[in-house]
mmCIF file of C-alpha atoms and ligand atoms in Angstrom:
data_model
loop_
_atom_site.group_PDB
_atom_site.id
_atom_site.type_symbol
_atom_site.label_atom_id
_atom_site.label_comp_id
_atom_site.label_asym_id
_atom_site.label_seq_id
_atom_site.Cartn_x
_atom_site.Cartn_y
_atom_site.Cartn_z
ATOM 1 C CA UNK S 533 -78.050 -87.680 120.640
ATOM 2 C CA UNK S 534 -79.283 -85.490 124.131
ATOM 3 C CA UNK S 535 -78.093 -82.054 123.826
ATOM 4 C CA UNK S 536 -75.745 -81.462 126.305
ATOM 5 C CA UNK S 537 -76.538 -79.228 129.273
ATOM 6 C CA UNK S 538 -75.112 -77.400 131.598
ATOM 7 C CA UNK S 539 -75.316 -78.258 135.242
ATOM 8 C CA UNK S 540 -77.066 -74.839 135.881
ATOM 9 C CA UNK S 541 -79.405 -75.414 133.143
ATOM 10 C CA UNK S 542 -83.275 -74.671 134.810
ATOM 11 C CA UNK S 543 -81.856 -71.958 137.177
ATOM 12 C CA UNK S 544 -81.018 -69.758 134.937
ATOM 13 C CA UNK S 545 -83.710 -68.674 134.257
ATOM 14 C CA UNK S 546 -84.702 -67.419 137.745
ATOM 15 C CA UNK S 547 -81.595 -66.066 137.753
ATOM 16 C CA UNK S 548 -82.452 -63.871 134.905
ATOM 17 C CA UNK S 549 -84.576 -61.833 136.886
ATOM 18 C CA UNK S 550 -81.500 -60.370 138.989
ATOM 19 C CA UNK S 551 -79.235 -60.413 135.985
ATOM 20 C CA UNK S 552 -80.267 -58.081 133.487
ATOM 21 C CA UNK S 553 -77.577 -55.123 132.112
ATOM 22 C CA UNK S 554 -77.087 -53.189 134.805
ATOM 23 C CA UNK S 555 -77.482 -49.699 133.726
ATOM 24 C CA UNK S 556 -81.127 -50.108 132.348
ATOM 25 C CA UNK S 557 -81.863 -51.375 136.326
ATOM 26 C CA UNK S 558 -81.005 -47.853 137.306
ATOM 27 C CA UNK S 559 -82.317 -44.613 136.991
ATOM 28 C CA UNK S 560 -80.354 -41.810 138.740
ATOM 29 C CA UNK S 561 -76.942 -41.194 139.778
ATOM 30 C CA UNK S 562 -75.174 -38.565 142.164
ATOM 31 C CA UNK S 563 -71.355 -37.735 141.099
ATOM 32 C CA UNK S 564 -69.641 -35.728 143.954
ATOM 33 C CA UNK S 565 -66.688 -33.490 142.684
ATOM 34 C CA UNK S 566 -68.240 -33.035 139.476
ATOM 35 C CA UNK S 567 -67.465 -29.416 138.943
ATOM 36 C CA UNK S 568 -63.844 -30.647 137.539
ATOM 37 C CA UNK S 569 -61.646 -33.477 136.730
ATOM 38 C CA UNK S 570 -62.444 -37.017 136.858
ATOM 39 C CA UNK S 571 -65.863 -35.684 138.026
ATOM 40 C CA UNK S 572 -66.796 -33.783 135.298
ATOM 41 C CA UNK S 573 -66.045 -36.582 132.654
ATOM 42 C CA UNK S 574 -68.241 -39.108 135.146
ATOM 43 C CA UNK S 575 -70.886 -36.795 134.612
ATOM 44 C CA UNK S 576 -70.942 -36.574 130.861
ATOM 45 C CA UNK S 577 -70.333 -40.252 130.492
ATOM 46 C CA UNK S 578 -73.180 -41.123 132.575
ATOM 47 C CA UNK S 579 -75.630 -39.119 130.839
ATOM 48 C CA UNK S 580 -74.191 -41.027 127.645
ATOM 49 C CA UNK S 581 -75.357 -44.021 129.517
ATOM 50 C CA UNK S 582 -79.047 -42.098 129.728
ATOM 51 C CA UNK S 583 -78.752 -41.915 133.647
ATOM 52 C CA UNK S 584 -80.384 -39.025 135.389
ATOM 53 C CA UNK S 585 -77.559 -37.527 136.537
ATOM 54 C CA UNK S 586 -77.159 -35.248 139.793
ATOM 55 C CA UNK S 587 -74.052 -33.177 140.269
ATOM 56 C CA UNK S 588 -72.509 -31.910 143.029
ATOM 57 C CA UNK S 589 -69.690 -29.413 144.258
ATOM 58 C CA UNK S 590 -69.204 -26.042 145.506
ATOM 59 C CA UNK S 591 -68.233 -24.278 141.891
ATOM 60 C CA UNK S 592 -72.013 -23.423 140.844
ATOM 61 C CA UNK S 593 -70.504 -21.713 137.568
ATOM 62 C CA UNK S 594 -68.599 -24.908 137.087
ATOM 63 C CA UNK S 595 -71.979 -26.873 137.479
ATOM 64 C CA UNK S 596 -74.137 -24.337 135.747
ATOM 65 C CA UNK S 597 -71.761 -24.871 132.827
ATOM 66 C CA UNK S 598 -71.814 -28.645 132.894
ATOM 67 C CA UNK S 599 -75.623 -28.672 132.976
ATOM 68 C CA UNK S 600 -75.792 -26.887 129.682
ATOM 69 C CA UNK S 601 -73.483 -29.647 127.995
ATOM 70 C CA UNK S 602 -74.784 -32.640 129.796
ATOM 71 C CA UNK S 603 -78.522 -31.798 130.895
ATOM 72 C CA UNK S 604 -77.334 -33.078 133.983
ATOM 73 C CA UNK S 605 -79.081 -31.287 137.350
ATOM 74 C CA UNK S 606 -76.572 -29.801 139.835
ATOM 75 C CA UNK S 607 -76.345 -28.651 143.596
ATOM 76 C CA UNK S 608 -73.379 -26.586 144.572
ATOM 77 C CA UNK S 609 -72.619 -27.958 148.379
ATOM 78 C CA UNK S 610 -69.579 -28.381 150.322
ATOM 79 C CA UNK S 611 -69.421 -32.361 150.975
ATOM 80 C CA UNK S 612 -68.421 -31.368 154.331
ATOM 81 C CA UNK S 613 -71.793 -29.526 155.159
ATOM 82 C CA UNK S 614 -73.571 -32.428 156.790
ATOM 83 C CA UNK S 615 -76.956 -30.424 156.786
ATOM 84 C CA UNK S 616 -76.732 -29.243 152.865
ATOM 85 C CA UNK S 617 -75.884 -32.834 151.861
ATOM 86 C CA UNK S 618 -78.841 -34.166 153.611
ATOM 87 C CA UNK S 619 -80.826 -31.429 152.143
ATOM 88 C CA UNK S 620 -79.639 -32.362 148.512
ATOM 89 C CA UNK S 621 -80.018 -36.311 148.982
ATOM 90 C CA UNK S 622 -83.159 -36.577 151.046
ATOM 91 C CA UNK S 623 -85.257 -35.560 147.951
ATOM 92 C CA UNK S 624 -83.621 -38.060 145.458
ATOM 93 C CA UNK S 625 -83.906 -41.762 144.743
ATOM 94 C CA UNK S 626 -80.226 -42.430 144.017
ATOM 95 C CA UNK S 627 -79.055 -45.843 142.312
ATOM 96 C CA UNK S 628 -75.747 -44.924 141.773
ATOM 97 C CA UNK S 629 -73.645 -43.140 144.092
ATOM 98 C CA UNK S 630 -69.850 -41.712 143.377
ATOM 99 C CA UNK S 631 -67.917 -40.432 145.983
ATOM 100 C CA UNK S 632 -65.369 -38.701 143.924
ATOM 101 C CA UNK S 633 -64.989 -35.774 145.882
ATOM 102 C CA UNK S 634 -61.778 -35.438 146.660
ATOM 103 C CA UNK S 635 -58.474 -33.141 147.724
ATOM 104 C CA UNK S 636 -54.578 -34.273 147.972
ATOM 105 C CA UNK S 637 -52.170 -32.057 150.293
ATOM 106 C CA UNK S 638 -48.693 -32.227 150.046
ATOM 107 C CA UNK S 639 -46.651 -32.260 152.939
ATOM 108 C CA UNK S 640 -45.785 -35.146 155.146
ATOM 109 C CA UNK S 641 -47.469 -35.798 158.686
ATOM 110 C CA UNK S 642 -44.742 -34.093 160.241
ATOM 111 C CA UNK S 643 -44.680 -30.800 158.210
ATOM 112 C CA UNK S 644 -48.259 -30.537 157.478
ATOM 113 C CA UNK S 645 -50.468 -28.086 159.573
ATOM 114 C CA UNK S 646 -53.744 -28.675 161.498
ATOM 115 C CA UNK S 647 -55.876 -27.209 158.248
ATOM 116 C CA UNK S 648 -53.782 -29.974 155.636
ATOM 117 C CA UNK S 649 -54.470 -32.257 158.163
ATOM 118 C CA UNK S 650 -58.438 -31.916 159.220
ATOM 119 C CA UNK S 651 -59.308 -31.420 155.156
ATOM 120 C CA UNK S 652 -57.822 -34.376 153.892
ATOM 121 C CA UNK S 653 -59.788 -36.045 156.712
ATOM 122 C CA UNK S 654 -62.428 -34.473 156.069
ATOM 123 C CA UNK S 655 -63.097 -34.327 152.606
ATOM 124 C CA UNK S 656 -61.304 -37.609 151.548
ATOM 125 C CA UNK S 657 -62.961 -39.483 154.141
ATOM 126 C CA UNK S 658 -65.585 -38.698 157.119
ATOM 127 C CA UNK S 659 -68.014 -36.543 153.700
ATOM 128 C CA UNK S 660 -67.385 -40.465 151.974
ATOM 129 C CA UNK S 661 -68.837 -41.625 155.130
ATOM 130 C CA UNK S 662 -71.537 -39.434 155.592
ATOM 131 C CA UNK S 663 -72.894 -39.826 151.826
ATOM 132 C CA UNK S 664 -72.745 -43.450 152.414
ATOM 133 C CA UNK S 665 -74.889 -43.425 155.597
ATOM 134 C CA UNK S 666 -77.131 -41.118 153.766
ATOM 135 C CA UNK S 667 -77.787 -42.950 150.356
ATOM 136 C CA UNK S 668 -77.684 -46.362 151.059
ATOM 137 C CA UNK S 669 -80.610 -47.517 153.815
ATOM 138 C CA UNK S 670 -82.567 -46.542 151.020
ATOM 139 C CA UNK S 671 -80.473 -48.555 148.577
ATOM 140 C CA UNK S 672 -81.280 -51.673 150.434
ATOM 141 C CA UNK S 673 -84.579 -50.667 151.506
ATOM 142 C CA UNK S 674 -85.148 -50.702 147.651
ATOM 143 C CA UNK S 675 -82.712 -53.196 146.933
ATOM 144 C CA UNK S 676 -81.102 -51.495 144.095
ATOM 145 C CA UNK S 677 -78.090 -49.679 144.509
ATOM 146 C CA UNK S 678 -74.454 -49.064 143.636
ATOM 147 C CA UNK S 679 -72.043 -47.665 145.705
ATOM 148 C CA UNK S 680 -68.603 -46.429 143.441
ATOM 149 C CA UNK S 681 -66.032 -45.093 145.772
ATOM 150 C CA UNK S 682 -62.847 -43.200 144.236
ATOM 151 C CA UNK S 683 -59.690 -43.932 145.710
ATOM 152 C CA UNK S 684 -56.423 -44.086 145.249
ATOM 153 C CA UNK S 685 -53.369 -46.437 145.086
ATOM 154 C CA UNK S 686 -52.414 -44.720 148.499
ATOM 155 C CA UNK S 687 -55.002 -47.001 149.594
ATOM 156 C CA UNK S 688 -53.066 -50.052 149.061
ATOM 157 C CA UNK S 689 -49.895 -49.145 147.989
ATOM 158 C CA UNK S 690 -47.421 -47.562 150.609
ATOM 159 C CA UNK S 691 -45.078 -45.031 148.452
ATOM 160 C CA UNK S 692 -43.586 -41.597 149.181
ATOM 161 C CA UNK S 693 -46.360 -39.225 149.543
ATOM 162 C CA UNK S 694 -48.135 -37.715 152.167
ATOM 163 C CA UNK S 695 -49.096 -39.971 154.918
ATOM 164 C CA UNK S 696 -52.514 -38.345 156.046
ATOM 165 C CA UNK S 697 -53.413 -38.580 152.350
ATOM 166 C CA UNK S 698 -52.792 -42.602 152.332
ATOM 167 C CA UNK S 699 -54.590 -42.982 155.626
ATOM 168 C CA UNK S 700 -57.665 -40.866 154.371
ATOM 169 C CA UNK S 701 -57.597 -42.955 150.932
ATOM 170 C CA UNK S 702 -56.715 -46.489 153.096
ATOM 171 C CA UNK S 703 -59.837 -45.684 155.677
ATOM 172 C CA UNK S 704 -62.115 -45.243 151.952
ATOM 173 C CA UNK S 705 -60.778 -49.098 151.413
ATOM 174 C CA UNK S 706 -62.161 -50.401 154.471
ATOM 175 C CA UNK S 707 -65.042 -48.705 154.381
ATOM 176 C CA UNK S 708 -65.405 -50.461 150.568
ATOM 177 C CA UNK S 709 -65.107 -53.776 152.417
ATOM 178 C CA UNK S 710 -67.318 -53.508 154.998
ATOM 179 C CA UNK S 711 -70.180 -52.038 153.133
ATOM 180 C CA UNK S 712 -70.570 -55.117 150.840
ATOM 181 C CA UNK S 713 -71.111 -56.803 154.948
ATOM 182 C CA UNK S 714 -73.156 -54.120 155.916
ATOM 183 C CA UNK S 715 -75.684 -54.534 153.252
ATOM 184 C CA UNK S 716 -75.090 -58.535 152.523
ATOM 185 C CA UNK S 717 -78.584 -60.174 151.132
ATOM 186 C CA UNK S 718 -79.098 -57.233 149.314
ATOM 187 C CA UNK S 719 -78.304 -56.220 145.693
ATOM 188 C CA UNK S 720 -76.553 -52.793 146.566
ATOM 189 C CA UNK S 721 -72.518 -53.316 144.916
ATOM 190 C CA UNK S 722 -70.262 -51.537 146.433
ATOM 191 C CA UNK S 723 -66.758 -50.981 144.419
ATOM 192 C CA UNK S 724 -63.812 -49.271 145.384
ATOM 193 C CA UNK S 725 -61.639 -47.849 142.044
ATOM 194 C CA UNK S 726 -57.829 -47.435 142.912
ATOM 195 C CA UNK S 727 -56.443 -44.995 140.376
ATOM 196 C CA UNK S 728 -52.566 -43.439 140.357
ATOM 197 C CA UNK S 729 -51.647 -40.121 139.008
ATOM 198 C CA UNK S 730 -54.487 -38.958 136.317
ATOM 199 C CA UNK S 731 -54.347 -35.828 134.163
ATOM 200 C CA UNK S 732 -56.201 -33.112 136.378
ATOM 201 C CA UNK S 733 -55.887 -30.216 138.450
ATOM 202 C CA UNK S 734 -55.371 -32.152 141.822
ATOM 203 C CA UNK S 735 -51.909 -32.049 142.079
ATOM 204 C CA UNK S 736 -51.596 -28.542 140.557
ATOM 205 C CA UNK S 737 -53.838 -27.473 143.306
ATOM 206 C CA UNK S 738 -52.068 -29.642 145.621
ATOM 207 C CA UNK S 739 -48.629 -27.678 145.411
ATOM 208 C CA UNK S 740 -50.596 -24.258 145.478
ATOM 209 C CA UNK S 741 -52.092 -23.691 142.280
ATOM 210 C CA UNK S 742 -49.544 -23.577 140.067
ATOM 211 C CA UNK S 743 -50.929 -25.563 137.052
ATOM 212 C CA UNK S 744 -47.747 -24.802 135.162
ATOM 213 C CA UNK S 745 -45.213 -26.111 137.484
ATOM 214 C CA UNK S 746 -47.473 -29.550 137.934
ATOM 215 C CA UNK S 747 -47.853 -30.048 134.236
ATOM 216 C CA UNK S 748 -43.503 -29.866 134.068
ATOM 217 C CA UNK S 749 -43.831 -31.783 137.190
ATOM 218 C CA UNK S 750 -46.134 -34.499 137.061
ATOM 219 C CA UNK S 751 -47.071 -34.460 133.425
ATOM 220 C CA UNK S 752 -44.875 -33.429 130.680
ATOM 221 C CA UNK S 753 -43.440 -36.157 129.329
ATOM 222 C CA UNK S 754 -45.333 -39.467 131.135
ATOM 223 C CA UNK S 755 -47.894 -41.479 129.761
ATOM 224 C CA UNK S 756 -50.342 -40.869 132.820
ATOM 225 C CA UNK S 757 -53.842 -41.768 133.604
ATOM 226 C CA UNK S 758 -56.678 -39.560 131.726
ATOM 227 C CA UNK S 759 -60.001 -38.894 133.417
ATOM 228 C CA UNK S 760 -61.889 -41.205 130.547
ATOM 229 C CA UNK S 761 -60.329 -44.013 131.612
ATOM 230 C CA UNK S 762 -61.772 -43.627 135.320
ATOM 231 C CA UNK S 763 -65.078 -42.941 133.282
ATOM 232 C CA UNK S 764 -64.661 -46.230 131.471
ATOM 233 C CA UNK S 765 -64.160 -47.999 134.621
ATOM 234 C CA UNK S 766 -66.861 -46.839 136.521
ATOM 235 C CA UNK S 767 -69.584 -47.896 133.061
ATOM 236 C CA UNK S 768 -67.605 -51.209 133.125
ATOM 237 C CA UNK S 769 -68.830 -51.801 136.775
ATOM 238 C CA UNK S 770 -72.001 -50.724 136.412
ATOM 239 C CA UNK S 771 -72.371 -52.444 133.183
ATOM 240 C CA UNK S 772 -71.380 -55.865 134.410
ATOM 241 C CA UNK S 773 -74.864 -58.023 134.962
ATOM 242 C CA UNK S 774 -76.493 -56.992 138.252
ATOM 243 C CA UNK S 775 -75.661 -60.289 139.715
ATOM 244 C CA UNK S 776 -72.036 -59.398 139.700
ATOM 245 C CA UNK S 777 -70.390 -56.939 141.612
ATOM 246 C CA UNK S 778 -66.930 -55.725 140.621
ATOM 247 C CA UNK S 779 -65.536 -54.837 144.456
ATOM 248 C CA UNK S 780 -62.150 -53.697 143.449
ATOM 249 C CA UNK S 781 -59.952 -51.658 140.423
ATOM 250 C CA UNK S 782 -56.846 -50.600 140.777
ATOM 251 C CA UNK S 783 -55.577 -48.753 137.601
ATOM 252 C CA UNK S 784 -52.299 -47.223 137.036
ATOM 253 C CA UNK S 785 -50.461 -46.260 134.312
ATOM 254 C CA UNK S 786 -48.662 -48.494 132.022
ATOM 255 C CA UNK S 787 -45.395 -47.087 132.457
ATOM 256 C CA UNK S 788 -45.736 -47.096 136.235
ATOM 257 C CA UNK S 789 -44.502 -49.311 138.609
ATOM 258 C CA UNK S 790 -45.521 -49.797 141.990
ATOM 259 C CA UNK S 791 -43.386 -50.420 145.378
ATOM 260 C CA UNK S 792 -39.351 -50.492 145.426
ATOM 261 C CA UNK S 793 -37.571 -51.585 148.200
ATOM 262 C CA UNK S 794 -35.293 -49.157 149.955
ATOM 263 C CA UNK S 795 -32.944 -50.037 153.026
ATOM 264 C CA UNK S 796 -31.378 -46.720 155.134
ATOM 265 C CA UNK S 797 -27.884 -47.720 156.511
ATOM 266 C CA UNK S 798 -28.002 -47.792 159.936
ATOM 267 C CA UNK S 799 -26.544 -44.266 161.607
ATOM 268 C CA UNK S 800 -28.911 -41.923 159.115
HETATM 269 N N1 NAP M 216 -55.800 -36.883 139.807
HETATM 270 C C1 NAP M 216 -55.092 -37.817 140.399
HETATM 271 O O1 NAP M 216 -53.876 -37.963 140.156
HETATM 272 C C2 NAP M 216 -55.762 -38.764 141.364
HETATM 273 C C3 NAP M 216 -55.054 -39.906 141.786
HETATM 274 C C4 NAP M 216 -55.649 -40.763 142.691
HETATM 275 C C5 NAP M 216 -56.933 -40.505 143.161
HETATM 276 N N2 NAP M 216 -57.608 -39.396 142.734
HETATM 277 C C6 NAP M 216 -58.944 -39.129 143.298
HETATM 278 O O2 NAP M 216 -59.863 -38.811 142.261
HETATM 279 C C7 NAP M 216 -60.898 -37.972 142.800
HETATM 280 C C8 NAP M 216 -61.155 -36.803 141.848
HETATM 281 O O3 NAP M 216 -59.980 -36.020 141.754
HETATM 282 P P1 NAP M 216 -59.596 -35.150 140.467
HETATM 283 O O4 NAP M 216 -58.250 -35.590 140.054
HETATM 284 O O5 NAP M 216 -60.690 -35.140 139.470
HETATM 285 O O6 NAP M 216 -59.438 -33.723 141.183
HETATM 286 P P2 NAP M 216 -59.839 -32.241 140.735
HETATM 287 O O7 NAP M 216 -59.736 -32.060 139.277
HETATM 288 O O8 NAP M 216 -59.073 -31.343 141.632
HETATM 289 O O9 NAP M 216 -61.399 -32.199 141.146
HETATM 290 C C9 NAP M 216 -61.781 -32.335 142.470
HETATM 291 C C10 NAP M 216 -63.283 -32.187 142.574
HETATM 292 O O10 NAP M 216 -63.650 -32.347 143.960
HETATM 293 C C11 NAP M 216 -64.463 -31.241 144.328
HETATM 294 N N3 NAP M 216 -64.299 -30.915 145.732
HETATM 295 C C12 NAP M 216 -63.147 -30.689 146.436
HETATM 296 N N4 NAP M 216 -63.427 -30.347 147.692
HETATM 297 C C13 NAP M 216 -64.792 -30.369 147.800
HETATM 298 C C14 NAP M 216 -65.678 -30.077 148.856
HETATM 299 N N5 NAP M 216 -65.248 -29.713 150.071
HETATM 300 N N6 NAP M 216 -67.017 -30.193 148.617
HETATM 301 C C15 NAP M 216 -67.473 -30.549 147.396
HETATM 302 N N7 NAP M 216 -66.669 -30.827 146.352
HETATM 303 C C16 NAP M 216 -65.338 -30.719 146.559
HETATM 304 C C17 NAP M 216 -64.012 -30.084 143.437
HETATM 305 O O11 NAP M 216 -65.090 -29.175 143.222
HETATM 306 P P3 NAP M 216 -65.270 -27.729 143.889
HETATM 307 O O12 NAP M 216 -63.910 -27.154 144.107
HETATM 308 O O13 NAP M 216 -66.127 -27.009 142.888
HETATM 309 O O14 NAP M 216 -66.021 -27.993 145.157
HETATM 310 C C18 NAP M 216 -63.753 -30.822 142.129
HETATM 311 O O15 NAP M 216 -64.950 -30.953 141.390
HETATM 312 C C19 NAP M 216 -60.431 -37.558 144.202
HETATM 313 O O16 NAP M 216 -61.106 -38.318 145.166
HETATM 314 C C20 NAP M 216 -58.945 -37.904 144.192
HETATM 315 O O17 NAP M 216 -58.424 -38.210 145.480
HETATM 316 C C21 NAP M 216 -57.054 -38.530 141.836
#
C-alpha cells in the first residue's frame, strides 16, 4: 500500500528554512511605553521569552526599576523627540518592534483644546510613524523583522469616546495595512492588536489623575481586559511560525459588546 502524501509533500522542506518558531529567529526587541501598564508586562514577558529587551519612556525611575526585575536595558525618551529616538534606535539591531506608547484624552473634538488635540496626534500616531520609518529599512534590509502596533478598538469600532482619540488609533490601522505593502517580498510581519478597556492607569490619567475615581468608574465591578492578556497576544504572534504573519487582533472583554444602534428623533 503507497503511503499517502500530501500534495505539498517535497516543498516542505524548503519551506522549513523560513518556518522555524519565531522567537528563536529573533534577538532583540524595543517596547515603547514600558515604564507602566501594558508596557511594563510586555517587557517582563519578553525577557521570559529570552529576548534582549530595550525599554523605552520618559519615567527613568520607572525604567531603572524595571531593569532590576527584568535585566531588560532602558532609555528614558519622549517618543515625540524625533532626534532622541533616532539616537536610541540607530545603535540597535531591532527584530521586534512595539509601539505601545500611548495616551487617551477625554473630551470630544468640540470641547477638547489645542494641547488634547496635538498630543493624542502626536503621541498616538505621527511617534508610531516615526519609529516605523526608523526601525524597519533595516528590518527588510535584514529581512527579519516584526512590527507589533498597539491599538485600540477606536480603530475599528465607532463608539462614544473622544473622536481625535479614534482618528489617532484609526490612522495606526492604516498604517498596519500598508506596511505589510510597503515591505511585501520580505519577511518583516507587521500586526496591529485592537484591545478595549484594560486594567491600567490610562484612563485614570485620562480624567486627570484620579486613580480612585477611574477604578469606581471604569473598573469596579467589570470583568475588563488585564495587561497579561495583551502580553499573551503579542508571544502568540510572534510565536506563530515565521512564515505566518498574524496582521490583526482585536480583543475585548467577554462581557463587552461592541456597537448599538441609536436613532435621535428629528428636532434634537
Ligand atoms: N488601557 C486601556 O484601556 C487601553 C485600551 C485600548 C488601547 N490601549 C493602548 O495601550 C497602550 C498602552 O497603554 P496603557 O494602558 O498601558 O497606558 P499607561 O499605563 O498609561 O502607560 C502608558 C505608557 O506610555 C508611555 N508614554 C506616554 N506618553 C509618552 C511619551 N510622550 N513618550 C514616551 N512614552 C510615553 C508612559 O510612560 P512615561 O509616562 O514614563 O513616558 C507609559 O509607560 C496605548 O497605546 C493605549 O492607547 C489601552
Amino acid at each position: 500500500v503507497k503511503p499517502h502524501r500530501h500534495p505539498l509533500h517535497g516543498v516542505a522542506s524548503s519551506f522549513r528554512k523560513t518556518s522555524s518558531m519565531a522567537f528563536s529567529d529573533y534577538n532583540t526587541a524595543l517596547v515603547t511605553g514600558a515604564s507602566a501598564g501594558i508596557g511594563w508586562v510586555v517587557v517582563e514577558r519578553l525577557r521570559k521569552e529570552g529576548l534582549e529587551v530595550h525599554a523605552l519612556a520618559r519615567n527613568r525611575e520607572r525604567l531603572a526599576q524595571l531593569a532590576v526585575t527584568t535585566g531588560c536595558k532602558y532609555h528614558f525618551a519622549d517618543v515625540r523627540d524625533n532626534a532622541a529616538i533616532a539616537n536610541v534606535v540607530s545603535g540597535l539591531e531591532i527584530d521586534v518592534l512595539v509601539n505601545n506608547a500611548g495616551l487617551q484624552r477625554m473630551p470630544s473634538i468640540s470641547e477638547c483644546n489645542e494641547e488634547n488635540m496635538d498630543v493624542t496626534i502626536d503621541v498616538n500616531l505621527t511617534a508610531v510613524l516615526h519609529l516605523v520609518r526608523l526601525v524597519m529599512p533595516a528590518m527588510v534590509a535584514r529581512d527579519r523583522g516584526h512590527i507589533i502596533n498597539i491599538s485600540s478598538t477606536a480603530a475599528i469600532h465607532r463608539f462614544e469616546s473622544s473622536s481625535m482619540h479614534h482618528a489617532a488609533k484609526a490612522g495606526i490601522h492604516v498604517l498596519s495595512q500598508q506596511r505589510r505593502i510597503d515591505g511585501h517580498g520580505h519577511r518583516v510581519r507587521v500586526t496591529q492588536i485592537c484591545l478595549s478597556r484594560t486594567e491600567t492607569n490610562l484612563l485614570g490619567t485620562a480624567i486627570g489623575g484620579d486613580m480612585a475615581e477611574a477604578r469606581k468608574r471604569f473598573f469596579y465591578g467589570y470583568e475588563v481586559l488585564q495587561p497579561a492578556d495583551i502580553a499573551d497576544a503579542i508571544a502568540f504572534v510572534i510565536r506563530v511560525r515565521a512564515h505566518a504573519n498574524i496582521s490583526n487582533i482585536e480583543i475585548v472583554s467577554t462581557m463587552q459588546m461592541p456597537g448599538g444602534l441609536r436613532y435621535a428623533k428629528s428636532g434634537g
